[in-house]
Coordinates of C-alpha atoms and ligand atoms in Angstrom, one line a residue:
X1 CA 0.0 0.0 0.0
X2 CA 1.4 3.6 -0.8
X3 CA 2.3 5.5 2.2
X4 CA -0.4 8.7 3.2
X5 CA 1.1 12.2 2.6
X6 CA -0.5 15.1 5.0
X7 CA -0.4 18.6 4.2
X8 CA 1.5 19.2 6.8
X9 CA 4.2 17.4 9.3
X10 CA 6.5 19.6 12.1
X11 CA 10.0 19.9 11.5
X12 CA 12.1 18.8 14.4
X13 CA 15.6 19.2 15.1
X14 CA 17.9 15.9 16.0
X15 CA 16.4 14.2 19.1
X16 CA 20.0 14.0 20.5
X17 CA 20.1 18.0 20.4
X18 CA 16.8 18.6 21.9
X19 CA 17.7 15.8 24.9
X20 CA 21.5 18.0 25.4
X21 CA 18.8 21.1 25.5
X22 CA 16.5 19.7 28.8
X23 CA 19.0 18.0 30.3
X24 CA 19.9 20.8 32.7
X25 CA 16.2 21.2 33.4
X26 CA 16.1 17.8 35.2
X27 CA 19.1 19.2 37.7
X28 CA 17.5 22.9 38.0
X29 CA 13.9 21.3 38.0
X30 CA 12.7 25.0 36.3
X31 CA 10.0 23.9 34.0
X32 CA 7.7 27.4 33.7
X33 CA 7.4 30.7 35.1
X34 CA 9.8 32.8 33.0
X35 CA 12.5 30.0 33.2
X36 CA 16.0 30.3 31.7
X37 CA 15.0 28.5 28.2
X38 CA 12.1 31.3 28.3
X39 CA 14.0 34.2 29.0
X40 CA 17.0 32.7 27.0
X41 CA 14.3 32.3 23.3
X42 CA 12.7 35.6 24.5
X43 CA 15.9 37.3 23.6
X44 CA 17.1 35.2 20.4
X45 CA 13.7 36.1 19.2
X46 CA 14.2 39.7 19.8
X47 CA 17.8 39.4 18.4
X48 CA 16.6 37.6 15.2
X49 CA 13.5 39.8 14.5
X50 CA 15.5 43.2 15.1
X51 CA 12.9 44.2 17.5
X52 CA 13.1 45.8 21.4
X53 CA 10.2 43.3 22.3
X54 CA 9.0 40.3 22.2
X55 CA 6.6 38.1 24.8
X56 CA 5.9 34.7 24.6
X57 CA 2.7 32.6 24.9
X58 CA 1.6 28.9 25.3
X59 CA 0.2 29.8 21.7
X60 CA -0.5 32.4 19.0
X61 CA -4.1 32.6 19.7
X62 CA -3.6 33.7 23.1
X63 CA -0.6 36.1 21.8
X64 CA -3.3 37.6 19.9
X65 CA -6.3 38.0 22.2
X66 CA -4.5 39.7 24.8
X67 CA -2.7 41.5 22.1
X68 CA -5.5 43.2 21.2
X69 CA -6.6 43.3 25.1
X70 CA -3.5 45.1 26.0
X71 CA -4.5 47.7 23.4
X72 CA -7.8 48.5 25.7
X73 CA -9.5 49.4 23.0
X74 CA -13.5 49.4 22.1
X75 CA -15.5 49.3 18.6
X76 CA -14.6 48.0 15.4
X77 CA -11.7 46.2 14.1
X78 CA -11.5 45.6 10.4
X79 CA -9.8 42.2 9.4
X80 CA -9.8 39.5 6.4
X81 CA -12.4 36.6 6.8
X82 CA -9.9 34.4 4.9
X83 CA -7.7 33.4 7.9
X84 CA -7.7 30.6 10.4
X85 CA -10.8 31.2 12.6
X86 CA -8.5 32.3 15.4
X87 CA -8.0 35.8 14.0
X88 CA -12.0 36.5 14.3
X89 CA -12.1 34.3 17.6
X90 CA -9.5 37.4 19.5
X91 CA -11.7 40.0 18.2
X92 CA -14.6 38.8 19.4
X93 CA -13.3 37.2 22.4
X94 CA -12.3 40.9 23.4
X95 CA -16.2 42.2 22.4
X96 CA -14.8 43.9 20.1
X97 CA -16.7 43.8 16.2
X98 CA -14.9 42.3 13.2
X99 CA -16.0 44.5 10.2
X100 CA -14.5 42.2 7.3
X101 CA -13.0 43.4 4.4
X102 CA -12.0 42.0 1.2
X103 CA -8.7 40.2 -0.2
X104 CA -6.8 41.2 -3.3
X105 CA -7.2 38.8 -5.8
X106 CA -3.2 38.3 -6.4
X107 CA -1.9 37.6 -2.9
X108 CA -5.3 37.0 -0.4
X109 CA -4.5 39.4 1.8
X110 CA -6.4 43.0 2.6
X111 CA -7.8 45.2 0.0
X112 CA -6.7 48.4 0.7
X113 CA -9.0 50.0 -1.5
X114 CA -12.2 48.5 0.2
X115 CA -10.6 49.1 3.8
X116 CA -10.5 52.9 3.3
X117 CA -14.1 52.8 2.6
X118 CA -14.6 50.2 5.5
X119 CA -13.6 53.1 8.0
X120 CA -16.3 54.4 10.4
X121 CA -15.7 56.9 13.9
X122 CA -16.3 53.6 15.5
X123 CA -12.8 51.6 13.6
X124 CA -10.5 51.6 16.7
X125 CA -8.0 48.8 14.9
X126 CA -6.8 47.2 11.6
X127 CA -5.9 43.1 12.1
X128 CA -4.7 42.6 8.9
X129 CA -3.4 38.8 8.1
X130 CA 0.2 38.1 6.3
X131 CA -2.1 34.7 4.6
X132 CA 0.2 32.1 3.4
X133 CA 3.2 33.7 4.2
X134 CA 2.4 36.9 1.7
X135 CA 2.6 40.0 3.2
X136 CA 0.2 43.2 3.2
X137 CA 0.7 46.1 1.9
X138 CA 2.5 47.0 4.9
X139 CA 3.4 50.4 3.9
X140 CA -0.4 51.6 3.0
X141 CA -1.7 50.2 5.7
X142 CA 0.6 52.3 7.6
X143 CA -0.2 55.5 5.6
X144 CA -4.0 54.6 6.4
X145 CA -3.6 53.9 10.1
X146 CA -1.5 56.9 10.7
X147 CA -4.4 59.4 8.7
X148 CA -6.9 57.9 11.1
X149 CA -5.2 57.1 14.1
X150 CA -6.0 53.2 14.2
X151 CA -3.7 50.4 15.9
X152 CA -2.5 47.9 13.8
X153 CA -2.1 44.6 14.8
X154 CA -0.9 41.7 12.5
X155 CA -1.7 38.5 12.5
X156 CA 2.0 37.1 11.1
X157 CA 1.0 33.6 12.6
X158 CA 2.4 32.4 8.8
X159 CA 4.9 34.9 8.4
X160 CA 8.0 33.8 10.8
X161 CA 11.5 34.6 9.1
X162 CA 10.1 37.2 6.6
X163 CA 11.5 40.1 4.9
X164 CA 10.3 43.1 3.4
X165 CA 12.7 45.2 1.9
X166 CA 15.3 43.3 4.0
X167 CA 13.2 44.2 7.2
X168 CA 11.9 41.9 9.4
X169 CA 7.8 41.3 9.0
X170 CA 7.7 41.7 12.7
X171 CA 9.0 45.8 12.7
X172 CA 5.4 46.7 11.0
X173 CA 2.4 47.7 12.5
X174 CA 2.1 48.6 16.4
X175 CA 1.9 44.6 17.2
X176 CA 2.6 41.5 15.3
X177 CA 1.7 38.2 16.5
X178 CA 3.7 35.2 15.3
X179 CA 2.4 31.3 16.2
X180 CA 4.7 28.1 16.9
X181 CA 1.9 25.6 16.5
X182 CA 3.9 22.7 15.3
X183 CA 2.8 22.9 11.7
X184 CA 4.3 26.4 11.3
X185 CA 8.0 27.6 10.1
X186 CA 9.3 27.7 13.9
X187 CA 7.7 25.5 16.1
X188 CA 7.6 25.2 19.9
X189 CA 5.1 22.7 19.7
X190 CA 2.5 24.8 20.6
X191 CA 3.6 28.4 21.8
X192 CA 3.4 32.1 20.0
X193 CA 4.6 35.5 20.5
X194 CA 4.2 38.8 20.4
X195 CA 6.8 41.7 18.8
X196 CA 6.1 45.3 19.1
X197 CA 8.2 48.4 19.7
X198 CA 6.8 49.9 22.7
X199 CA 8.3 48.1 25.8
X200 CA 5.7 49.9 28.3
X201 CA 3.3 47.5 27.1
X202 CA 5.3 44.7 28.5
X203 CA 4.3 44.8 31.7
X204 CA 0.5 44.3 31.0
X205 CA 1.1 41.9 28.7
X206 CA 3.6 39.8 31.4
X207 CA 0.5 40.2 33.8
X208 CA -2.3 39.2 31.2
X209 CA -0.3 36.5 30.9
X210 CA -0.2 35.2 34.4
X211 CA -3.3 35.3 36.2
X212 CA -3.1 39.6 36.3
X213 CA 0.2 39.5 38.7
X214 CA 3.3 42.0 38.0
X215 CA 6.0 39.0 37.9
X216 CA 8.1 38.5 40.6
X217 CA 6.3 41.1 42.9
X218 CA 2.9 40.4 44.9
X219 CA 1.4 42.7 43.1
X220 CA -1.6 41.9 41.2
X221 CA -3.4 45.3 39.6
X222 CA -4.3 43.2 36.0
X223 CA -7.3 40.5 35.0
X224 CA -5.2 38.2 33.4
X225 CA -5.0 34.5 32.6
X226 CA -2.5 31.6 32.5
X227 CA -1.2 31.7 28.9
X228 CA 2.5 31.3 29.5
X229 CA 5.0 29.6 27.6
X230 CA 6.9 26.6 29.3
X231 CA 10.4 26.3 29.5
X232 CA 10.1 23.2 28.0
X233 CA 8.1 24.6 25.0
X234 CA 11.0 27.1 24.7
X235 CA 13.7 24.4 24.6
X236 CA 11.6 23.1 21.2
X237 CA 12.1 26.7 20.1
X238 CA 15.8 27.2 20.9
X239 CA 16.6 24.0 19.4
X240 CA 14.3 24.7 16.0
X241 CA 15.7 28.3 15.8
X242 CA 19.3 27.1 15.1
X243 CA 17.9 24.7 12.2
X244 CA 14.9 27.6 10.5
X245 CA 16.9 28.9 7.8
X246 CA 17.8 25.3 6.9
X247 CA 13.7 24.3 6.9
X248 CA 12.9 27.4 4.6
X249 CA 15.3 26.4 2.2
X250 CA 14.2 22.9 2.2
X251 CA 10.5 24.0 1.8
X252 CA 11.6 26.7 -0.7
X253 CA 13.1 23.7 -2.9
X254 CA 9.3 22.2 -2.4
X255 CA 7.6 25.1 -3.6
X256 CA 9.9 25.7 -6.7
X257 CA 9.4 21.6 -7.8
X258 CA 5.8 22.7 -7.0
X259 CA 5.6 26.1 -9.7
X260 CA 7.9 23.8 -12.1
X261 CA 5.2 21.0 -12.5
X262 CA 1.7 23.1 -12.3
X263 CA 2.5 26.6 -14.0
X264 CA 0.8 27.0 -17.1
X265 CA -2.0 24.4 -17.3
X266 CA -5.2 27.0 -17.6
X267 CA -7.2 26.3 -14.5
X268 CA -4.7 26.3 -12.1
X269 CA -3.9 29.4 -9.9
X270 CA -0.4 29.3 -8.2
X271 CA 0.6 31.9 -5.3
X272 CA 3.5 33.7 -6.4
X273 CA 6.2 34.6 -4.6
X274 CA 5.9 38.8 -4.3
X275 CA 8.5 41.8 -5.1
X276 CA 10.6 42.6 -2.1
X277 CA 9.6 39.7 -0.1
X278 CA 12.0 37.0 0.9
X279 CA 9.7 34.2 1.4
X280 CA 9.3 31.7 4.5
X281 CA 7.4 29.3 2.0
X282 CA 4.8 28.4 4.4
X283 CA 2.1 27.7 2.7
X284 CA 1.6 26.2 -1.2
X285 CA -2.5 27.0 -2.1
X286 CA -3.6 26.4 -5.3
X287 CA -6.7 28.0 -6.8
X288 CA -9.0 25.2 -8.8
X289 CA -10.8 27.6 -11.3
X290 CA -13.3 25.6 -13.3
X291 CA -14.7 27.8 -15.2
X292 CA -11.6 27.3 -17.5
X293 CA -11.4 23.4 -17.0
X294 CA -14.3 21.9 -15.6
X295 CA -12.7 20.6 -12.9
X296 CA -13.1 22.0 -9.2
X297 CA -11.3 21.9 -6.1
X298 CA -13.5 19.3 -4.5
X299 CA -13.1 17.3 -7.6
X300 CA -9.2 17.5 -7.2
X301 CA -9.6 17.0 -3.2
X302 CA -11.2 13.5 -4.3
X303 CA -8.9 12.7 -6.8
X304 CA -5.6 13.1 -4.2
X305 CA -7.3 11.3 -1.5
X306 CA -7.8 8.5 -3.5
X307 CA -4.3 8.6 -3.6
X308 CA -3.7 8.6 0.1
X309 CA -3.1 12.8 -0.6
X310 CA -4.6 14.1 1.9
X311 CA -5.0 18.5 1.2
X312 CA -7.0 21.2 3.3
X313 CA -9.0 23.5 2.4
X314 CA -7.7 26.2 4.1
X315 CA -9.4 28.5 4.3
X316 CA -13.1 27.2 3.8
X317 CA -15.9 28.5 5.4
X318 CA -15.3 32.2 5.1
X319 CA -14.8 33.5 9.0
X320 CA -17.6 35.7 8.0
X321 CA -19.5 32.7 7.7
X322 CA -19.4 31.3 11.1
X323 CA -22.6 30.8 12.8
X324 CA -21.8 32.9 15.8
X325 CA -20.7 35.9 13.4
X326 CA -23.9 35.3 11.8
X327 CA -26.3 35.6 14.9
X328 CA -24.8 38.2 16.2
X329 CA -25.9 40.1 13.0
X330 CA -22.3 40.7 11.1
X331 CA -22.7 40.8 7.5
X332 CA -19.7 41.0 4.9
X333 CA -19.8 42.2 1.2
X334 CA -16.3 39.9 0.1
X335 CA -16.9 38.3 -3.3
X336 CA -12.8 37.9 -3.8
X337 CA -12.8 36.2 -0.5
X338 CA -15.8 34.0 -1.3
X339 CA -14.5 33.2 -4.5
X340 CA -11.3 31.8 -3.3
X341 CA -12.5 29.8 -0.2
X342 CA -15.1 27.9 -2.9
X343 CA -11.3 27.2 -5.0
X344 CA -8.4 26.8 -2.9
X345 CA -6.3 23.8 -1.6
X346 CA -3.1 24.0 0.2
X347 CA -1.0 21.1 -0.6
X348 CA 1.4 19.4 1.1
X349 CA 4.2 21.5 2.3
X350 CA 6.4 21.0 4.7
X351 CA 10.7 21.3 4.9
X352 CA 11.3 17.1 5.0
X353 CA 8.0 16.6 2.1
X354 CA 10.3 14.5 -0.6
X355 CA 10.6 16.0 -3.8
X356 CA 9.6 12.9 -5.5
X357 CA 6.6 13.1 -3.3
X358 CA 5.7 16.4 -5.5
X359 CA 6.5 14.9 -8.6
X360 CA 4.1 12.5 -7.6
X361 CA 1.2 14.9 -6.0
X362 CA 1.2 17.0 -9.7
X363 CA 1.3 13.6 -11.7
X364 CA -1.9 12.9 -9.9
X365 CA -3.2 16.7 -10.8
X366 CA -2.0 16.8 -13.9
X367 CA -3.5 14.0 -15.3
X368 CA -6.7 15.4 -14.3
X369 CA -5.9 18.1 -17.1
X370 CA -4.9 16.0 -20.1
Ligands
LIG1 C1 -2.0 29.1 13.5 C2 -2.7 30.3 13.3 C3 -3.2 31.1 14.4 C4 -3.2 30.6 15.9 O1 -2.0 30.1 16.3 P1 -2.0 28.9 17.4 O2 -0.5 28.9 17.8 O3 -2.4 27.7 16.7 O4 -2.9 29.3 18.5 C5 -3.7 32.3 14.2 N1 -3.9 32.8 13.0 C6 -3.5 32.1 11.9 C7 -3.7 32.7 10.5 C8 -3.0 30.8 12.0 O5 -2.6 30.1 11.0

């Protein structure tokens, strides 16, 4: 029987180097609370990303919500519906109201155009998405938030490693949250963080973190939560931070055999790599468009898993179409969005995916299209 290929599988450094990692944490016995792998991948993040700041969390959602909570903000927030449902989940989790916006048809991510319009005297924050790895329009968004004095806080959860214009992704916007679920570019198994430039917000964000208490004092002035990040988690991190350049070039070398194979056949949409960007290669979706070809995405999603393939649908349903957006009245005008949930598959990607295992994944496409 052929082996089952996922769309996705974490990259993990040599067990031997992650055992040499713990081993002093069975002599210390420090497991959590701000331990010295914490504080030690707090500040090889901050190094790496060429920012003042960065907090960690046991994951990116929670890096998000209280990202946005630590803003203290009320209103609307205008986002993309065509993320994971965790981007929709912080604003509403922080009663705030996602007013959704469109995606450009060339990259998914915000519409600048439409979010102009989108503004109200209500818009307190923009949480645009870096989808797939491609990056916003970070430079008009800026322009936009500055005119009307809105935060912006990105979702980077696919955007680790990133450049634009040989910046980091993470020196853009007030607040960008990156994740370490194990299927993303750095993993910490599960884990996330925060970077942002303005270290008075650390504080609140170390007490939202752990249950409302200023650490290391008996001080407790916040309502916070336990959503820190173990030192064990962080040993995952350190370990997977030495190896990350070496698991984007692997993945890069997946994408290109990808492009090679599918460019060119009418009906298939590939994501293309943008200007100025140097790439993480997180993500490969393809768009199915059948008006060209007669065959759709569901058709293809059948055809793969017939041969043990097995692709997501990311992202299908719309955000905007989640039942509790819907009852609480939230409408959204987003054709491009709609359009592109109905076609897209990611397919596998992942830094140890074998190239012969893409060669095989198109062959299977492909002869859909003869
Ligand atoms: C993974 C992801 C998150 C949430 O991150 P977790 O670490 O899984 O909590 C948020 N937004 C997007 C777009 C994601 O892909």
């Amino acid at each position: 029987m052929k082996k089952n290929i996922y769309v996705v599988k974490p990259s993990l450094p040599p067990l031997e180097e992650f055992v040499r990692e713990i081993e002093d944490m069975w002599e210390t016995g420090i497991m959590t609370h701000q331990g010295p792998k914490h504080n030690k991948l707090q500040a090889e993040l901050e190094k790496f990303m060429e920012m003042p700041n960065v907090t960690l969390f046991a994951n990116g959602h929670l890096a998000l919500e209280l990202g946005l909570e630590s803003q203290k903000m009320t209103g609307e927030v205008i986002t993309t519906p065509f993320t994971f449902g965790s981007t929709t989940q912080a604003i509403l989790r922080n009663k705030l109201k996602p007013v959704f916006c469109d995606i450009r048809e060339d990259d998914y991510t915000i519409d600048c155009d439409m979010l102009e319009n989108l503004i109200t005297e209500k818009t307190c924050a923009i949480v645009p998405v870096h989808v797939y790895g491609n990056i916003c329009d970070v430079e008009r968004i800026q322009k936009i938030a500055e005119r009307f004095k809105l935060k912006v806080i990105y979702d980077a959860a696919h955007a680790f490693g990133e450049l634009y214009k040989g910046k980091h992704i993470a020196q853009f916007g007030d607040m960008s949250m990156f994740s370490f679920h194990a299927t993303k570019v750095l993993n910490t198994v599960e884990g996330g963080c925060l970077a942002y430039k303005d270290g008075s917000k650390t504080q609140y964000l170390e007490g939202l973190r752990q249950f409302g208490q200023i650490v290391h004092t008996d001080s407790v002035p916040y309502i916070g939560t336990n959503a820190k990040m173990t030192d064990m988690h962080a040993a995952m991190g350190l370990c997977n931070l030495r190896h990350v350049q070496e698991y984007v070039q692997k993945r890069k070398m997946v994408v290109e055999r990808y492009i090679r194979h599918l460019s060119g056949i009418d009906g298939i949409k590939l994501n293309r790599i943008q200007k100025d960007v140097v790439s993480n290669y997180a993500y490969f979706p393809v768009v199915f468009e059948e008006k060209n070809s007669g065959i759709t995405r569901d058709m293809v999603m059948k055809r793969l898993e017939e041969h043990h393939i097995f692709v997501r649908k990311y992202f299908y349903p719309l955000c905007s179409d989640f039942e509790c957006c819907k009852e609480i009245g939230i409408q959204a005008d987003v054709p491009v969005a709609a359009y592109m949930s109905e076609r897209v598959l990611t397919l596998p990607c992942y830094s140890e995916l074998e190239l012969e295992d893409v060669d095989y994944i198109c062959d299977v496409i492909k002869r859909m299209y003869v």
